[in-house]
Amino acid sequence: MRLLLHQLAQNGQKIGFVPTMGALHEGHLSLIASAKKECDFVVTSIFVNPTQFNEQSDLDKYPRTLENDIQLLAQAGNDLLYTPTVEDIYPDDFDHGKVYQFNGIDNLLEGAFRPGHFNGVAMVVHRLLDIVQPDAIFMGQKDFQQVAIIRQLIKTENLSTRLVMCPIIRSSEGLALSSRNARLSPEWKKKALVLSQSLHFAKAAIQSKQSIKEIEAEAIKRIKNQGLKPEYFSIINGLTLQDATRKSGFLVAVTAAWAGDVRLIDNMILRDKSDSYAK
Ligand code: AMP
């Protein structure tokens, strides 16, 4: 694969890379579509990375649908699928002790509830980038904090890959698509709509007189009322990921909640980087 990709690069072809953990859905396919638009050759990886799971049961229960994934990738016009084994990614001499520095953004939000998660994410993406050497990597806004982590990884490790963040793809009712949704019962799927609804509420409320704290508290209440167990609902500065103190600048509402035994995350840009409110 390295030989092939090297040859393509030498012939001036731009390589786009979409790392995934499989159980592919329209969200993943949208990343491939973006990569196809911007690059000449698209590589998708499917690797359920053990180092980013902080609970063995979550890793064990992670959906694996390789045959279906292969069909979806063929339909989407993906050029190369990379499905490494754990030994390919982490050979015997691999240094598992590497601790990446993220100026604290790895300990907030998802990091606070999933210790070590982002170090594992950085480890696998760093390794994959080293193998694939893409011109651009395509990642979903669905994992907003993960995008910030990889942006930082590219900067601190001085990598030449460009990072492209692609918008969140949702079901027609508003549920952010996720491989984990396959584990939701029809009842929980319905109740989980409260996540995107509460994000829409926050987006409207940010333009009202309500304070940031009041909006967050109201959103938490709405999520609890549907029977979900929220871990956080925070309005943050989209650049620093710190709690927003003022209703100005780049504002993003981020949330994580348990729908039964399935942990879901979602987010929405409330106000973009320019001065006008985000559409
Ligand atoms: P995963 O397979 O969950 O590790 O996700 C692989 C990539 O797909 C990540 O960059 C995710 O952010 C992205 N992704 C997952 N769900 C969505 C979605 N609903 N919309 C857009 N991108 C997504």
Tab-separated table of C-alpha atoms and ligand atoms in Angstrom:
chain	number	residue	atom	x	y	z
A	1	MET	CA	0.000	0.000	0.000
A	2	ARG	CA	2.860	2.353	0.836
A	3	LEU	CA	4.444	1.665	-2.564
A	4	LEU	CA	1.194	2.318	-4.404
A	5	LEU	CA	0.468	5.534	-2.505
A	6	HIS	CA	4.046	6.707	-2.965
A	7	GLN	CA	3.763	6.186	-6.715
A	8	LEU	CA	0.465	8.069	-6.857
A	9	ALA	CA	1.975	10.957	-4.928
A	10	GLN	CA	4.965	11.022	-7.241
A	11	ASN	CA	2.583	11.291	-10.185
A	12	GLY	CA	1.106	14.388	-8.589
A	13	GLN	CA	-2.120	12.742	-7.366
A	14	LYS	CA	-3.627	14.256	-4.228
A	15	ILE	CA	-4.462	11.626	-1.613
A	16	GLY	CA	-7.458	12.092	0.681
A	17	PHE	CA	-7.796	9.986	3.833
A	18	VAL	CA	-10.900	9.071	5.851
A	19	PRO	CA	-10.142	7.142	9.063
A	20	THR	CA	-13.125	5.237	10.496
A	21	MET	CA	-13.987	2.417	12.860
A	22	GLY	CA	-16.426	0.872	10.362
A	23	ALA	CA	-20.160	0.176	10.701
A	24	LEU	CA	-20.356	2.812	8.010
A	25	HIS	CA	-23.331	5.145	7.534
A	26	GLU	CA	-24.187	8.283	5.553
A	27	GLY	CA	-22.005	10.358	7.905
A	28	HIS	CA	-18.890	8.415	6.898
A	29	LEU	CA	-19.942	8.445	3.249
A	30	SER	CA	-20.228	12.241	3.324
A	31	LEU	CA	-16.556	12.409	4.355
A	32	ILE	CA	-15.651	10.198	1.392
A	33	ALA	CA	-17.725	12.428	-0.924
A	34	SER	CA	-15.852	15.504	0.357
A	35	ALA	CA	-12.523	13.725	-0.070
A	36	LYS	CA	-13.424	12.749	-3.637
A	37	LYS	CA	-14.251	16.360	-4.448
A	38	GLU	CA	-10.936	17.682	-3.168
A	39	CYS	CA	-8.548	14.809	-3.941
A	40	ASP	CA	-7.677	12.418	-6.776
A	41	PHE	CA	-7.444	9.213	-4.717
A	42	VAL	CA	-9.392	8.379	-1.561
A	43	VAL	CA	-8.171	5.976	1.110
A	44	THR	CA	-10.590	4.891	3.850
A	45	SER	CA	-9.416	2.911	6.838
A	46	ILE	CA	-11.520	0.680	9.047
A	47	PHE	CA	-9.822	-0.070	12.338
A	48	VAL	CA	-11.545	-0.451	15.693
A	49	ASN	CA	-8.744	1.037	17.750
A	50	PRO	CA	-8.403	-0.633	21.165
A	51	THR	CA	-6.296	2.194	22.648
A	52	GLN	CA	-9.137	4.730	22.483
A	53	PHE	CA	-11.702	2.608	24.340
A	54	ASN	CA	-11.649	3.136	28.054
A	55	GLU	CA	-14.102	0.302	28.692
A	56	GLN	CA	-13.502	-3.218	27.407
A	57	SER	CA	-17.282	-3.803	27.133
A	58	ASP	CA	-17.668	-0.794	24.791
A	59	LEU	CA	-14.910	-2.227	22.579
A	60	ASP	CA	-16.515	-5.682	22.634
A	61	LYS	CA	-19.953	-4.300	21.773
A	62	TYR	CA	-18.714	-2.003	19.006
A	63	PRO	CA	-20.644	-2.941	15.802
A	64	ARG	CA	-18.632	-4.665	13.068
A	65	THR	CA	-20.231	-4.918	9.615
A	66	LEU	CA	-17.301	-5.317	7.205
A	67	GLU	CA	-19.181	-6.998	4.301
A	68	ASN	CA	-21.782	-4.216	4.234
A	69	ASP	CA	-19.071	-1.563	4.655
A	70	ILE	CA	-17.219	-2.889	1.593
A	71	GLN	CA	-20.386	-2.582	-0.505
A	72	LEU	CA	-21.050	0.974	0.699
A	73	LEU	CA	-17.448	1.978	-0.042
A	74	ALA	CA	-17.655	0.546	-3.561
A	75	GLN	CA	-20.883	2.489	-4.202
A	76	ALA	CA	-19.303	5.656	-2.805
A	77	GLY	CA	-16.366	5.360	-5.216
A	78	ASN	CA	-13.739	4.921	-2.501
A	79	ASP	CA	-10.431	3.988	-4.126
A	80	LEU	CA	-8.651	1.982	-1.433
A	81	LEU	CA	-9.848	0.363	1.786
A	82	TYR	CA	-7.243	-0.257	4.484
A	83	THR	CA	-8.246	-2.749	7.182
A	84	PRO	CA	-5.137	-3.271	9.274
A	85	THR	CA	-4.882	-5.754	12.117
A	86	VAL	CA	-4.014	-4.625	15.645
A	87	GLU	CA	-0.493	-6.040	15.040
A	88	ASP	CA	-0.107	-3.957	11.854
A	89	ILE	CA	-0.864	-0.746	13.734
A	90	TYR	CA	0.835	-1.674	16.998
A	91	PRO	CA	3.748	-4.017	16.220
A	92	ASP	CA	5.764	-5.481	19.094
A	93	ASP	CA	8.300	-2.652	19.069
A	94	PHE	CA	5.606	0.062	19.094
A	95	ASP	CA	6.028	2.663	21.847
A	96	HIS	CA	2.726	2.562	23.763
A	97	GLY	CA	4.018	5.014	26.331
A	98	LYS	CA	3.864	8.133	24.203
A	99	VAL	CA	1.934	10.899	25.951
A	100	TYR	CA	0.790	13.663	23.625
A	101	GLN	CA	0.550	17.237	24.871
A	102	PHE	CA	-2.678	19.040	24.075
A	103	ASN	CA	-2.541	22.023	26.422
A	104	GLY	CA	-5.335	20.544	28.516
A	105	ILE	CA	-8.008	20.317	25.792
A	106	ASP	CA	-7.760	16.519	26.074
A	107	ASN	CA	-8.959	16.623	29.688
A	108	LEU	CA	-12.141	18.635	29.074
A	109	LEU	CA	-15.615	17.380	28.097
A	110	GLU	CA	-15.155	13.932	26.484
A	111	GLY	CA	-11.696	13.698	28.030
A	112	ALA	CA	-13.100	14.234	31.531
A	113	PHE	CA	-15.498	11.313	31.127
A	114	ARG	CA	-13.201	9.097	29.035
A	115	PRO	CA	-9.715	9.242	30.586
A	116	GLY	CA	-6.950	8.450	28.096
A	117	HIS	CA	-9.383	8.449	25.170
A	118	PHE	CA	-7.756	11.273	23.228
A	119	ASN	CA	-4.238	9.986	23.751
A	120	GLY	CA	-5.444	6.763	22.119
A	121	VAL	CA	-7.092	8.695	19.280
A	122	ALA	CA	-3.937	10.739	18.683
A	123	MET	CA	-1.810	7.583	18.770
A	124	VAL	CA	-3.820	5.782	16.091
A	125	VAL	CA	-4.306	8.812	13.835
A	126	HIS	CA	-0.597	9.644	14.079
A	127	ARG	CA	0.274	6.081	13.086
A	128	LEU	CA	-2.278	6.032	10.243
A	129	LEU	CA	-1.044	9.389	8.925
A	130	ASP	CA	2.479	8.018	8.973
A	131	ILE	CA	1.408	4.991	6.933
A	132	VAL	CA	-0.926	6.710	4.436
A	133	GLN	CA	0.903	10.089	4.180
A	134	PRO	CA	-2.226	11.818	2.826
A	135	ASP	CA	-2.449	15.374	1.523
A	136	ALA	CA	-5.692	15.841	3.449
A	137	ILE	CA	-7.539	14.061	6.245
A	138	PHE	CA	-11.336	14.345	6.419
A	139	MET	CA	-13.027	14.239	9.823
A	140	GLY	CA	-16.564	14.865	11.057
A	141	GLN	CA	-17.722	17.814	13.158
A	142	LYS	CA	-19.795	15.146	14.937
A	143	ASP	CA	-16.637	14.573	17.024
A	144	PHE	CA	-15.866	18.250	17.460
A	145	GLN	CA	-13.289	17.826	20.222
A	146	GLN	CA	-11.558	15.045	18.278
A	147	VAL	CA	-11.090	17.445	15.349
A	148	ALA	CA	-9.489	19.985	17.734
A	149	ILE	CA	-7.170	17.256	19.056
A	150	ILE	CA	-6.064	16.193	15.573
A	151	ARG	CA	-5.558	19.844	14.561
A	152	GLN	CA	-3.213	20.126	17.549
A	153	LEU	CA	-1.494	16.796	16.725
A	154	ILE	CA	-0.764	17.972	13.171
A	155	LYS	CA	0.664	21.200	14.566
A	156	THR	CA	2.835	19.768	17.348
A	157	GLU	CA	4.129	16.843	15.272
A	158	ASN	CA	4.765	19.185	12.336
A	159	LEU	CA	2.792	17.017	9.893
A	160	SER	CA	2.079	18.265	6.378
A	161	THR	CA	-1.473	16.881	6.127
A	162	ARG	CA	-4.357	19.366	5.776
A	163	LEU	CA	-7.337	18.800	8.078
A	164	VAL	CA	-10.858	19.199	6.673
A	165	MET	CA	-13.833	19.239	9.064
A	166	CYS	CA	-17.091	18.072	7.460
A	167	PRO	CA	-20.622	18.868	8.740
A	168	ILE	CA	-22.736	16.512	10.861
A	169	ILE	CA	-25.100	14.260	8.917
A	170	ARG	CA	-28.420	13.625	10.699
A	171	SER	CA	-31.459	11.392	10.220
A	172	SER	CA	-34.503	13.138	8.752
A	173	GLU	CA	-35.738	13.572	12.337
A	174	GLY	CA	-32.481	15.133	13.515
A	175	LEU	CA	-30.575	12.331	15.246
A	176	ALA	CA	-26.847	12.653	14.487
A	177	LEU	CA	-25.850	9.480	12.635
A	178	SER	CA	-23.513	7.250	14.620
A	179	SER	CA	-22.403	3.631	14.407
A	180	ARG	CA	-23.614	3.287	18.004
A	181	ASN	CA	-27.201	4.170	16.952
A	182	ALA	CA	-27.486	0.567	15.723
A	183	ARG	CA	-27.645	-0.414	19.409
A	184	LEU	CA	-30.611	1.893	20.171
A	185	SER	CA	-34.103	0.395	20.446
A	186	PRO	CA	-36.829	2.225	18.442
A	187	GLU	CA	-38.004	3.808	21.744
A	188	TRP	CA	-34.555	5.107	22.660
A	189	LYS	CA	-34.027	6.345	19.101
A	190	LYS	CA	-37.130	8.490	19.499
A	191	LYS	CA	-36.155	9.754	22.950
A	192	ALA	CA	-32.628	10.534	21.745
A	193	LEU	CA	-34.055	13.173	19.397
A	194	VAL	CA	-34.033	15.427	22.458
A	195	LEU	CA	-30.289	15.870	21.958
A	196	SER	CA	-30.550	17.685	18.632
A	197	GLN	CA	-33.714	19.425	19.850
A	198	SER	CA	-31.906	20.798	22.895
A	199	LEU	CA	-29.035	21.961	20.669
A	200	HIS	CA	-31.542	23.783	18.443
A	201	PHE	CA	-33.078	25.272	21.585
A	202	ALA	CA	-29.638	26.566	22.633
A	203	LYS	CA	-29.036	28.014	19.192
A	204	ALA	CA	-32.262	30.011	19.383
A	205	ALA	CA	-31.781	30.913	23.068
A	206	ILE	CA	-28.289	32.317	22.533
A	207	GLN	CA	-29.971	35.225	20.771
A	208	SER	CA	-32.374	35.794	23.687
A	209	LYS	CA	-31.778	37.433	27.074
A	210	GLN	CA	-31.141	34.063	28.792
A	211	SER	CA	-27.651	33.653	30.220
A	212	ILE	CA	-25.309	30.875	29.068
A	213	LYS	CA	-25.722	29.099	32.426
A	214	GLU	CA	-29.534	29.300	32.176
A	215	ILE	CA	-29.496	27.890	28.646
A	216	GLU	CA	-27.253	24.995	29.708
A	217	ALA	CA	-29.456	24.214	32.727
A	218	GLU	CA	-32.632	24.284	30.623
A	219	ALA	CA	-31.078	21.980	28.003
A	220	ILE	CA	-29.981	19.507	30.717
A	221	LYS	CA	-33.530	19.554	32.108
A	222	ARG	CA	-35.021	18.801	28.684
A	223	ILE	CA	-32.612	15.879	28.160
A	224	LYS	CA	-33.386	14.426	31.599
A	225	ASN	CA	-37.130	14.806	30.988
A	226	GLN	CA	-36.834	12.350	28.096
A	227	GLY	CA	-35.203	9.774	30.373
A	228	LEU	CA	-31.663	10.202	29.054
A	229	LYS	CA	-28.778	10.659	31.484
A	230	PRO	CA	-26.756	13.678	30.409
A	231	GLU	CA	-23.049	13.801	31.250
A	232	TYR	CA	-22.659	17.363	30.073
A	233	PHE	CA	-24.300	20.058	27.999
A	234	SER	CA	-21.850	22.933	27.616
A	235	ILE	CA	-21.590	26.043	25.549
A	236	ILE	CA	-17.921	26.424	24.745
A	237	ASN	CA	-15.548	28.624	22.833
A	238	GLY	CA	-14.999	26.645	19.627
A	239	LEU	CA	-11.287	27.504	19.511
A	240	THR	CA	-10.186	26.958	23.121
A	241	LEU	CA	-12.956	24.462	24.060
A	242	GLN	CA	-13.211	26.285	27.406
A	243	ASP	CA	-16.647	27.175	28.822
A	244	ALA	CA	-17.894	30.298	27.099
A	245	THR	CA	-18.175	33.238	29.430
A	246	ARG	CA	-19.647	35.679	26.943
A	247	LYS	CA	-22.106	35.367	24.090
A	248	SER	CA	-19.507	36.434	21.559
A	249	GLY	CA	-16.870	34.788	19.409
A	250	PHE	CA	-17.034	31.219	18.114
A	251	LEU	CA	-19.666	29.394	20.209
A	252	VAL	CA	-20.449	25.673	20.064
A	253	ALA	CA	-22.918	23.706	22.186
A	254	VAL	CA	-21.621	20.199	22.921
A	255	THR	CA	-23.411	17.391	24.729
A	256	ALA	CA	-23.021	13.764	25.784
A	257	ALA	CA	-25.768	11.611	27.266
A	258	TRP	CA	-26.651	7.994	27.917
A	259	ALA	CA	-29.734	6.664	26.137
A	260	GLY	CA	-30.137	3.444	28.127
A	261	ASP	CA	-26.749	1.745	27.823
A	262	VAL	CA	-25.683	3.636	24.716
A	263	ARG	CA	-23.556	6.762	25.078
A	264	LEU	CA	-24.322	9.430	22.472
A	265	ILE	CA	-22.607	12.721	21.648
A	266	ASP	CA	-23.783	15.649	19.541
A	267	ASN	CA	-22.982	19.315	19.012
A	268	MET	CA	-24.029	22.389	17.088
A	269	ILE	CA	-22.272	25.595	16.107
A	270	LEU	CA	-24.301	28.397	17.719
A	271	ARG	CA	-22.291	31.279	16.455
A	272	ASP	CA	-19.566	31.054	13.851
A	273	LYS	CA	-16.152	32.676	13.829
A	274	SER	CA	-17.392	35.859	12.185
A	275	ASP	CA	-19.539	38.351	14.053
A	276	SER	CA	-22.894	37.297	12.608
A	277	TYR	CA	-24.880	34.508	14.236
A	278	ALA	CA	-24.417	31.094	12.599
A	279	LYS	CA	-27.197	30.114	10.219
B	1	AMP	P1	-16.006	6.677	13.665
B	1	AMP	O1	-16.144	5.521	12.721
B	1	AMP	O2	-17.160	6.839	14.597
B	1	AMP	O3	-14.668	6.716	14.346
B	1	AMP	O4	-16.051	7.976	12.760
B	1	AMP	C1	-15.166	8.145	11.681
B	1	AMP	C2	-15.313	9.553	11.161
B	1	AMP	O5	-16.645	9.776	10.733
B	1	AMP	C3	-15.010	10.624	12.230
B	1	AMP	O6	-14.268	11.668	11.643
B	1	AMP	C4	-16.394	11.064	12.638
B	1	AMP	O7	-16.434	12.389	13.136
B	1	AMP	C5	-17.138	10.967	11.325
B	1	AMP	N1	-18.581	10.886	11.562
B	1	AMP	C6	-19.222	10.042	12.398
B	1	AMP	N2	-20.544	10.293	12.416
B	1	AMP	C7	-20.743	11.351	11.577
B	1	AMP	C8	-21.884	12.096	11.168
B	1	AMP	N3	-23.101	11.812	11.627
B	1	AMP	N4	-21.713	13.111	10.294
B	1	AMP	C9	-20.467	13.400	9.812
B	1	AMP	N5	-19.354	12.738	10.147
B	1	AMP	C10	-19.481	11.722	11.017
